[in-house]
Coordinates of C-alpha atoms in Angstrom, one line a residue:
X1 CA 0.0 0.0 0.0
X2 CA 1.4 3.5 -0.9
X3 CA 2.2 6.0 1.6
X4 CA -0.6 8.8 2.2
X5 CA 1.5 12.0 2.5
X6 CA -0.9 15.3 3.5
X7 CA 0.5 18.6 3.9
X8 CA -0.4 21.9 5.3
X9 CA 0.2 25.2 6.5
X10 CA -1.2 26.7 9.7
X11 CA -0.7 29.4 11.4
X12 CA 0.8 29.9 14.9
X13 CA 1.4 33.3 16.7
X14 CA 1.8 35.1 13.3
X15 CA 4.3 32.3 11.5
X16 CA 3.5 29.7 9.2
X17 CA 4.2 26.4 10.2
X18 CA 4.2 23.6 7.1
X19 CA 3.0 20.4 9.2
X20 CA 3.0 16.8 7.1
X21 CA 1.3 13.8 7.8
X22 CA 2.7 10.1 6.9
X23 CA 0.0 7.1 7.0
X24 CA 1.1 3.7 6.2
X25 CA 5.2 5.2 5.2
X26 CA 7.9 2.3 4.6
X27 CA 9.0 3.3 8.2
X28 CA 12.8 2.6 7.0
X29 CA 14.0 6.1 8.6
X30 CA 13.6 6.5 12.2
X31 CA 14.2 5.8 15.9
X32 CA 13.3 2.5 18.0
X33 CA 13.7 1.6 21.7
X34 CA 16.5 -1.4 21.9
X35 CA 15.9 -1.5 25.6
X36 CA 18.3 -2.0 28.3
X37 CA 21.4 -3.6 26.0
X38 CA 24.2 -2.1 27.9
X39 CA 25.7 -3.5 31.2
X40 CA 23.7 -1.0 33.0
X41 CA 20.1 -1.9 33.8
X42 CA 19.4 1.7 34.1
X43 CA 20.4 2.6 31.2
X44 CA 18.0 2.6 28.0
X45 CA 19.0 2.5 24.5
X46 CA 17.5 4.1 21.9
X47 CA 18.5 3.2 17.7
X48 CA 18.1 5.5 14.6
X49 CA 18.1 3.6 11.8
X50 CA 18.6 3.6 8.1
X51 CA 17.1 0.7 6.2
X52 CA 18.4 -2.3 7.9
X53 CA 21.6 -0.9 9.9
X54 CA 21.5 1.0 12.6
X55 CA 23.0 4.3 12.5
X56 CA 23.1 6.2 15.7
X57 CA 22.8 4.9 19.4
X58 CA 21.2 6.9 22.0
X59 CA 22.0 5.5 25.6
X60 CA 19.6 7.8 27.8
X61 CA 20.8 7.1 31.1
X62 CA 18.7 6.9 34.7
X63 CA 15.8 5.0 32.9
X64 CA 15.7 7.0 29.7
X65 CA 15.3 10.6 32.0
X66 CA 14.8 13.3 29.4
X67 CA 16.7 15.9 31.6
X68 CA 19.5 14.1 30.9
X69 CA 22.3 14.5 28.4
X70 CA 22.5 11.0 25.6
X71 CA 25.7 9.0 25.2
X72 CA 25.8 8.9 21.3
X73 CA 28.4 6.6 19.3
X74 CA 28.0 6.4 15.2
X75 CA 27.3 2.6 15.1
X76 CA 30.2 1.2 13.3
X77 CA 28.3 -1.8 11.4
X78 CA 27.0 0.4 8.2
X79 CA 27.8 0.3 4.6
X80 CA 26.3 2.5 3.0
X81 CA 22.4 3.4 2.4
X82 CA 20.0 1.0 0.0
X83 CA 19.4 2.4 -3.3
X84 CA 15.5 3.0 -2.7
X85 CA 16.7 5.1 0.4
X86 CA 19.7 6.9 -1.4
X87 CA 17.8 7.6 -4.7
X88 CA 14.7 9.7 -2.3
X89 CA 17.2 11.6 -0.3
X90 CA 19.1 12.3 -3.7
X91 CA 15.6 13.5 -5.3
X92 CA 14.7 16.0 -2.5
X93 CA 18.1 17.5 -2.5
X94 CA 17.8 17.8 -5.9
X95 CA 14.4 19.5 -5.8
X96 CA 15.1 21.9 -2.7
X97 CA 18.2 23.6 -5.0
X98 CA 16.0 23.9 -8.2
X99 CA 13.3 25.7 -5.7
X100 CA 10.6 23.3 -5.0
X101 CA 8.4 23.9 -2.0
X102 CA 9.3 21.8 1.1
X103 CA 6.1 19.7 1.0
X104 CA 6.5 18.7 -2.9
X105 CA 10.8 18.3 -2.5
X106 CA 11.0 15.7 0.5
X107 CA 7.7 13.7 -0.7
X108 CA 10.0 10.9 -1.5
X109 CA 11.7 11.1 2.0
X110 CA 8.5 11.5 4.3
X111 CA 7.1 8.2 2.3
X112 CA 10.1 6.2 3.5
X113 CA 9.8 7.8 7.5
X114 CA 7.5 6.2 10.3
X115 CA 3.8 6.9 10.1
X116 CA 2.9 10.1 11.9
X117 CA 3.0 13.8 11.7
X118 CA 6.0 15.8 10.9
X119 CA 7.2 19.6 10.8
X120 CA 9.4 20.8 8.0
X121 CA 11.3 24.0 7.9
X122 CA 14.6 25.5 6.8
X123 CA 17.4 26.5 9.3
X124 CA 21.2 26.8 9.7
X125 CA 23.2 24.4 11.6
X126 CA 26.2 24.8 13.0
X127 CA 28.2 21.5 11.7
X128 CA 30.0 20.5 15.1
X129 CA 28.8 17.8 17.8
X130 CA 27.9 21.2 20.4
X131 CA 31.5 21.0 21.9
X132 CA 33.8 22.4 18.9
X133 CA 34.6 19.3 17.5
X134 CA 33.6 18.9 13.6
X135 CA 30.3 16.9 13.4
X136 CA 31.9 13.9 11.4
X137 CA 34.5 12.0 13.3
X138 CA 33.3 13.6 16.8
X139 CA 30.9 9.9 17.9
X140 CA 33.6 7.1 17.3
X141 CA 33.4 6.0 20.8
X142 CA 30.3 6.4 23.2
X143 CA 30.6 9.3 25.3
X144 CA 27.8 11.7 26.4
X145 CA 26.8 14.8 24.4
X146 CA 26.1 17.8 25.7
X147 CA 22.5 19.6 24.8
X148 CA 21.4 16.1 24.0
X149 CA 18.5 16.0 26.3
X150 CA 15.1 16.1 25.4
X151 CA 14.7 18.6 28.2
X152 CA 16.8 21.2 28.6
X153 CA 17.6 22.6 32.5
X154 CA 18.0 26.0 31.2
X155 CA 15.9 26.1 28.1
X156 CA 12.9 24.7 30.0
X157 CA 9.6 24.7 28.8
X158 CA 10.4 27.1 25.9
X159 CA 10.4 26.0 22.1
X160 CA 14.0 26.1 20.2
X161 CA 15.7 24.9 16.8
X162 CA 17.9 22.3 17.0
X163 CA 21.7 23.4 15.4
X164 CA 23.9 20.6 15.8
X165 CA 24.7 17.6 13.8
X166 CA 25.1 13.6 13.9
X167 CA 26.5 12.0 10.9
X168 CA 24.6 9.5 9.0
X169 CA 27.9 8.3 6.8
X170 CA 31.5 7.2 8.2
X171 CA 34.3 9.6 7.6
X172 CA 36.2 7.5 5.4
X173 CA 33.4 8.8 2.8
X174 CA 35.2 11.6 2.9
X175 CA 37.2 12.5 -0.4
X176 CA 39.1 15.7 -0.7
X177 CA 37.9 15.5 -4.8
X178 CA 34.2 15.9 -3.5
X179 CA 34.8 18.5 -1.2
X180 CA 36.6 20.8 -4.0
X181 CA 33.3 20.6 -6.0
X182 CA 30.8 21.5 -2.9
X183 CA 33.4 24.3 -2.0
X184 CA 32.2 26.0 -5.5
X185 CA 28.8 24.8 -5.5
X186 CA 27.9 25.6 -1.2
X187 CA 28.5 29.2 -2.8
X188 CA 25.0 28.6 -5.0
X189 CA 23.2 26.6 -3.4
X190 CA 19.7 27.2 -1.6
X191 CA 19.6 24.5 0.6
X192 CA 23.3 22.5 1.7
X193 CA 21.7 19.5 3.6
X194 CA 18.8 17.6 4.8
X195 CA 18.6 17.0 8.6
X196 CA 16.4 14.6 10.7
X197 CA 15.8 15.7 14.2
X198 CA 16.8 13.4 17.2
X199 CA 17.3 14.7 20.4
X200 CA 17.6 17.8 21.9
X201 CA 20.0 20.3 20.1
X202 CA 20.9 17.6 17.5
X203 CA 19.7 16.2 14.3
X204 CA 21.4 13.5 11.8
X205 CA 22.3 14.8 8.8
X206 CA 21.2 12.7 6.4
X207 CA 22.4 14.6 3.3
X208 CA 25.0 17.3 2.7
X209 CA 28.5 16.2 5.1
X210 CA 31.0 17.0 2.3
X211 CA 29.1 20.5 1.9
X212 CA 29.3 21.3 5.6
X213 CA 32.6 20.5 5.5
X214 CA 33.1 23.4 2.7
X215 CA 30.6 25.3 5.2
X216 CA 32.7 25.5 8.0
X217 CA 35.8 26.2 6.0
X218 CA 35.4 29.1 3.9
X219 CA 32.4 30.7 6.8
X220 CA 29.2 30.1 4.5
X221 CA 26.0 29.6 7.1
X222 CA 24.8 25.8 6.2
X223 CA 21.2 25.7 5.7
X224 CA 19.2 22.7 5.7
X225 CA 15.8 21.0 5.5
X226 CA 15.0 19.6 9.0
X227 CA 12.5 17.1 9.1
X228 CA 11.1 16.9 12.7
X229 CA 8.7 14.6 14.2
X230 CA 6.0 16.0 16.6
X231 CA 5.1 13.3 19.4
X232 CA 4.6 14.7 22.9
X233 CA 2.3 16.7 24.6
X234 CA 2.8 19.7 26.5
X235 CA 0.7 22.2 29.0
X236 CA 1.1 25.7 29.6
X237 CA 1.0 26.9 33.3
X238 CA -1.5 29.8 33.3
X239 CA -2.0 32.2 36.3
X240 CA -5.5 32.6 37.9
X241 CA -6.8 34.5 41.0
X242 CA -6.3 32.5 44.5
X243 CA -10.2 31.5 46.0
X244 CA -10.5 34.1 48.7
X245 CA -9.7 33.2 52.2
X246 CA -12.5 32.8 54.9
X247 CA -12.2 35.5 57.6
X248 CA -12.0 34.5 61.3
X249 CA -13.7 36.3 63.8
X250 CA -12.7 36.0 67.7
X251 CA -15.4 34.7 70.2
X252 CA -16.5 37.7 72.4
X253 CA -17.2 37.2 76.1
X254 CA -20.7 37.3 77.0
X255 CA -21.8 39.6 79.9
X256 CA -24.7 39.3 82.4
X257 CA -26.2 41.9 80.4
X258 CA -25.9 39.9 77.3
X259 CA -27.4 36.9 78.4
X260 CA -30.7 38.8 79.3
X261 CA -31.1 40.5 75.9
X262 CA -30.1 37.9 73.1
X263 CA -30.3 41.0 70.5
X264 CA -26.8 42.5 72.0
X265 CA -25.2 39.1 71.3
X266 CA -26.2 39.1 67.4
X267 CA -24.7 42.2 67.0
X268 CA -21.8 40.9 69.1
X269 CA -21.4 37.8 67.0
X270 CA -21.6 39.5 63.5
X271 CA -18.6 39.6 61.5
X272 CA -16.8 42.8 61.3
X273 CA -16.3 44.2 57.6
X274 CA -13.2 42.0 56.2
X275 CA -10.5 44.3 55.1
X276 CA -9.8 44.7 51.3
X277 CA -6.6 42.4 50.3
X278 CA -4.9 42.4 47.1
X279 CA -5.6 40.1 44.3
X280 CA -3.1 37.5 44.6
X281 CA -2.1 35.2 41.6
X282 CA -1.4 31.7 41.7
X283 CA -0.2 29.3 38.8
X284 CA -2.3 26.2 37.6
X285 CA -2.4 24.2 34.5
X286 CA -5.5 23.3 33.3
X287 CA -5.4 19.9 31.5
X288 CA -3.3 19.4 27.7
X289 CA -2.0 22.1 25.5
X290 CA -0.9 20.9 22.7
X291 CA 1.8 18.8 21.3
X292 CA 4.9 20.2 20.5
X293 CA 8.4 19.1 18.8
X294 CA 11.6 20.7 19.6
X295 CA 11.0 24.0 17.3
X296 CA 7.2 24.5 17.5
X297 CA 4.4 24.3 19.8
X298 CA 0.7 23.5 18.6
X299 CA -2.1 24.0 20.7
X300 CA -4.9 21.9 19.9
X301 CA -7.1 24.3 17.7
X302 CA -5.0 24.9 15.6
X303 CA -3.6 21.3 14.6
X304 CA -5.8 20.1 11.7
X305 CA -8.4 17.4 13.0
X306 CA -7.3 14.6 10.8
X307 CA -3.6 15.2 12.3
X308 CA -4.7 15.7 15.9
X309 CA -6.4 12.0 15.5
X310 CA -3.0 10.7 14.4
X311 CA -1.3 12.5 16.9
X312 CA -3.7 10.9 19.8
X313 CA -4.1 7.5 18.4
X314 CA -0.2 7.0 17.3
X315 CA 2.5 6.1 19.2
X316 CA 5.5 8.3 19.5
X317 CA 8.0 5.6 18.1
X318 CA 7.1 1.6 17.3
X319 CA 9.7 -1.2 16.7
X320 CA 10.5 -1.3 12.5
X321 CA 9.4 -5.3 10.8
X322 CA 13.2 -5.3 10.9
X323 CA 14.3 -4.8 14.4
X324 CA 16.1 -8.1 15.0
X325 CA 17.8 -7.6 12.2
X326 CA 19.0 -3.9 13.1
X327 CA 19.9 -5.5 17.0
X328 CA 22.0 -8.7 15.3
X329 CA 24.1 -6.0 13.3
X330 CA 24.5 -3.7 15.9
X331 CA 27.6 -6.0 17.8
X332 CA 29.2 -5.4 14.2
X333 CA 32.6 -3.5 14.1
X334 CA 34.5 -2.2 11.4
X335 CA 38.3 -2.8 10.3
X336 CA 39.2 0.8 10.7
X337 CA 38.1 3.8 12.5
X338 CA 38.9 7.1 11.0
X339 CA 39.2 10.3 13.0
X340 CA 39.0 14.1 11.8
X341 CA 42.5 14.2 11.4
X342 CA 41.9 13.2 7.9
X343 CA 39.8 17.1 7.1
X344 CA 41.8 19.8 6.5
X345 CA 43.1 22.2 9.5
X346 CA 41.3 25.1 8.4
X347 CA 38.1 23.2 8.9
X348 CA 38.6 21.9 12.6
X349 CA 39.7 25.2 13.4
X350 CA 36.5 26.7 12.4
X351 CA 34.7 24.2 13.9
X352 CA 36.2 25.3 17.7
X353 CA 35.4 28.6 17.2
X354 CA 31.8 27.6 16.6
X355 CA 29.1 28.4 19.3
X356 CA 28.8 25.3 21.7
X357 CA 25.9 24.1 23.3
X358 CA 25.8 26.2 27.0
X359 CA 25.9 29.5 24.5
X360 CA 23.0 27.9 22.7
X361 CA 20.9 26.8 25.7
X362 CA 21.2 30.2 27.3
X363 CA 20.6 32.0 24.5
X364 CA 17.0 30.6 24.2
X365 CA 16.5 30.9 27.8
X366 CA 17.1 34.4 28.2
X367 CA 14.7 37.2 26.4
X368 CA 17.6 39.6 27.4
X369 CA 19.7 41.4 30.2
X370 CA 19.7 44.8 31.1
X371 CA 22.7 46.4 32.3
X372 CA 20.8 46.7 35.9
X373 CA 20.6 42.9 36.0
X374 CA 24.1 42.5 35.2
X375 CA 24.7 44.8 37.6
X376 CA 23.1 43.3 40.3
X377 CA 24.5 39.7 39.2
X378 CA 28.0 41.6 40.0
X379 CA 26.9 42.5 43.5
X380 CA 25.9 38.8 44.2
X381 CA 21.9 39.4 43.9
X382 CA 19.7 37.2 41.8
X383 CA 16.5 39.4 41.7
X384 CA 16.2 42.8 39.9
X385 CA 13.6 44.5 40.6
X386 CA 11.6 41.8 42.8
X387 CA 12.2 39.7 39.7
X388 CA 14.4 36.7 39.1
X389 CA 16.8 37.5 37.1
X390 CA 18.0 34.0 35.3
X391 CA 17.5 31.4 38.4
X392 CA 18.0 31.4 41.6
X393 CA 20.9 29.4 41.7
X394 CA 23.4 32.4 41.3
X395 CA 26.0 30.6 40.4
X396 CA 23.5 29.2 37.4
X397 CA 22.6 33.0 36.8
X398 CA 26.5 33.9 36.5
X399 CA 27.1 30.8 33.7
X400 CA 24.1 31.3 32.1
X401 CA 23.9 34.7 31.6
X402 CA 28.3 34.8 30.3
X403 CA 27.2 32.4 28.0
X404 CA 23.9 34.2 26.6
X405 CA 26.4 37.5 26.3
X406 CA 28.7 35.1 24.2
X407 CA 26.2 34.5 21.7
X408 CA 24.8 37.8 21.6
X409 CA 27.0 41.1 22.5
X410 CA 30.9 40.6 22.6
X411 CA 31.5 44.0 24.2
X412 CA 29.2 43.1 26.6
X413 CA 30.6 39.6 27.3
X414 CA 34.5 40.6 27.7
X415 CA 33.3 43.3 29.9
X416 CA 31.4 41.2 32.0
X417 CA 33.6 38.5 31.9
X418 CA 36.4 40.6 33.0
X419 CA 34.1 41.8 36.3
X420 CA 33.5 38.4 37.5
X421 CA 36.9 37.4 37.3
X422 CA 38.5 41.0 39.0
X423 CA 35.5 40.2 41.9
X424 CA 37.4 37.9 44.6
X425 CA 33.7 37.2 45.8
X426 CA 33.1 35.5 42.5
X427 CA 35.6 33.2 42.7
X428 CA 33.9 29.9 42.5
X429 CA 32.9 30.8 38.8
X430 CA 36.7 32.5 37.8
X431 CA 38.0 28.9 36.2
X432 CA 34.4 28.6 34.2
X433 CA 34.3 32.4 32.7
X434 CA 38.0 32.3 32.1
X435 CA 37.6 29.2 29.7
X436 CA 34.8 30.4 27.9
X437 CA 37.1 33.7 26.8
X438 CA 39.8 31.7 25.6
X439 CA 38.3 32.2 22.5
X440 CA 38.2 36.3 21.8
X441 CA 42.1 35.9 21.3
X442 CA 41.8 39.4 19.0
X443 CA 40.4 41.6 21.8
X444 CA 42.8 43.6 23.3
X445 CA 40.7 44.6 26.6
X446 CA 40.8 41.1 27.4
X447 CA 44.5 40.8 26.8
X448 CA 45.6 43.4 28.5
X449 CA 43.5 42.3 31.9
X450 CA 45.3 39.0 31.0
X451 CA 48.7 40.9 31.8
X452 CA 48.0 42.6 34.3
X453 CA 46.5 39.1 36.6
X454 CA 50.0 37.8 35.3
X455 CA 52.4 40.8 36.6
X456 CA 50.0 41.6 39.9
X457 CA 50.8 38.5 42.1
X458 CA 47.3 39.1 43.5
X459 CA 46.0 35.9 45.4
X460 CA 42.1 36.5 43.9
X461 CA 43.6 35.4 40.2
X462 CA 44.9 32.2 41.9
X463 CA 42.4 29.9 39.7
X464 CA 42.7 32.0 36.3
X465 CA 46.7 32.6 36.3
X466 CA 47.1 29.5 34.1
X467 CA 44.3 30.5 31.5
X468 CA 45.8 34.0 31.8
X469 CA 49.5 32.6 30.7
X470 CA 48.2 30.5 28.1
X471 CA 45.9 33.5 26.9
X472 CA 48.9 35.8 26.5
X473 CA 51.2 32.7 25.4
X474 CA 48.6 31.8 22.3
X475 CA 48.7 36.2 21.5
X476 CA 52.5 36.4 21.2
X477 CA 52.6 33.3 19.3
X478 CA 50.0 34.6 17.0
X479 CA 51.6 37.8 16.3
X480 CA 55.2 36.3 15.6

């Protein structure tokens, strides 16, 4: 039976959002539970898959939490993609670049995905695994990924776009001859690759890893297709009026007098006038809201009825007709394991100088800071105002905050950077702040703060005089 693929565009808080529905799809793309296959019971292990070889494994540990970052490793057993599978990812990258609508380009993929309802939209990716290593040799051995959780600490209940990548091909695909013809072409090019979202901040890429390796190199943004599927529910906390409070009344002392004339003790036992209070506001949630995928939430009128049937009657992920096959080949190892070493050095270089994953997170959970609340962050208060200011942790405020000024305003970061670390008081966050400015190399504020911890002797630079020397070390060696 063919796959029934419906589109359509609604529209949610003033943006259009192109939602697709798969009924009876091949179901050869896509992510399975494996179960507890590891020697920890408590850890749970999740599969994406590819045809018959599994691609990517997911270990979720403490029971498969979703606040908790995924160990990812690039299963080592594949070969390659089956022609039926290669030939409909080849079409719809064909079709995005000769400007196709979303909906008609990846037909051919959303008829080989799982059955159930998808969100397609373009966005750039930054092609690293979140840490600054290149995207493509960064999962050769299981290890845990940070921003891989479904949800984030700091992001919370807030929607996001996913921006990092998982490779769906080893790197010894990698040829330098097909990279110097997607260096000329990622110049062209509307759309550079076709992602799938997994988990958290990070989607496989399914199509594209020679052009985000000529991406990162010469500094073009890498746009892609992301393909995400919309599974869970979600409920926004509303705030409503508390009930009022009953008012108390003393007992009075009856008198003699009282006792002969029962009207003086109803008077005596009315209630006295209550005194007016201000309304106070309490939060509640009131049932479902929606469901949701990482980059968009959908509350229920305004999913189409057909899709919120699917979405209510489907199941968020099912076992594929070939799971034992994709479990028997998941033991399998290959004869070599290639690294990054193999991409040029201009290439990994970019790729640390990336955004990472704590500048992403924060960024989404922060509308913006005011120079008042970075002010009173510096005097050691988390409220501004009577208002939290990030959380009230304040040495989560400090981190989060340094990082959302990273990804936003430079000037603004270096000098607040430099006040955490010149505040004694602040010490426990020094080492943090003083890695995450490693980085701004070229600015000269920062380097000559550097010098001065280094000639001062002062015992409050204790923790950063290392970073400091290395700082000034990587300058001088830069200018020779």
């Amino acid at each position: 039976m063919a796959a029934e693929i419906k589109s359509e565009i609604v529209d949610i808080n003033g943006k259009s959002v192109l939602l697709v529905s798969v009924r009876n799809g091949d179901g050869i793309i896509g992510t399975c539970c494996a179960g507890h296959i590891e020697n920890s019971a408590s850890a749970l292990t999740r599969l994406f898959y590819i045809g018959n070889d599994p691609i990517i494994s997911l270990i979720a540990p403490n029971f498969g939490n979703k606040q908790s970052d995924k160990l990812i490793s690039f299963c080592p057993g594949f070969q390659g993609y089956e022609p039926k599978i290669n030939e409909a990812i080849g079409i719809g990258y064909k079709k995005l670049n000769e400007g196709e609508s979303l909906s008609s380009a990846l037909k051919d993929i959303f008829g080989v995905l799982q059955d159930g309802v998808y969100v397609a939209y373009l966005s750039d990716y930054y092609p690293t695994d979140g840490s600054g290593n290149f995207f493509w040799g960064a999962y050769n051995i299981s290890h845990e990924i940070q921003g891989t959780a479904e949800h984030s600490r700091v992001i919370g209940n807030r929607a996001y776009k996913p921006c990092f990548l998982i490779p769906s091909q080893p790197l010894d695909y990698f040829q330098a001859r097909t990279k110097m013809t997607t260096d000329d072409s990622a110049k062209s090019r509307r759309v550079l690759g076709i992602a799938y979202h997994l988990s958290g901040l990070h989607s496989v890429l399914l199509k594209g890893h020679h052009s985000a390796a000529s991406c990162t190199e010469r500094g073009i943004p890498f746009t892609c297709a992301v393909i995400e599927k919309i599974t869970e529910p979600y409920t926004d906390v509303i705030s409503v009026k508390a009930p009022p409070q009953p008012v108390k009344t003393a007992p009075t002392e009856e008198t003699e007098e009282d006792s002969e004339n029962p009207e003086n003790t109803e008077k005596q036992t009315k209630a006295p006038a209550p005194s007016p209070q201000l309304e106070e506001l309490v939060p509640v949630s009131d049932g479902v809201t929606g469901f949701r995928s990482a980059s968009v939430k959908l509350p229920l009128a305004d999913i189409p009825k057909e899709m919120l049937k699917m979405l209510i009657e489907g199941r968020a992920e099912y076992k594929p007709r070939n799971f034992n096959t994709l479990i028997a080949k998941l033991g399998t190892m290959r004869r070599k394991s290639v690294s990054n070493n193999v991409l040029p050095f201009p290439v990994l270089d970019a790729a640390d100088k990336m955004p990472d994953s704590e500048m992403i997170s924060s960024a989404y959970a922060i509308d913006s800071l005011s120079d008042a609340q970075l002010n009173c962050l510096l005097a050691g208060d988390v409220e501004c105002n009577g208002e939290i200011i990030v959380s009230p942790n304040y040495y989560s405020s400090i981190v989060t905050a340094c990082n959302y000024l990273q990804f936003t305003d430079t000037k603004r970061f270096v000098d607040f950077a430099i006040a955490v670390m010149d505040n004694s008081e602040l010490s426990a966050a020094h080492e943090y702040v003083a890695r995450r400015v490693m980085g701004q190399d070229s600015n000269k504020k920062l380097l000559s703060f550097f010098k001065s911890v280094i000639s001062s002797g002062d015992t409050k630079y204790d923790k950063i005089l290392n970073d400091a020397q290395t700082f000034v070390d990587r300058v001088n060696n830069k200018e020779k």
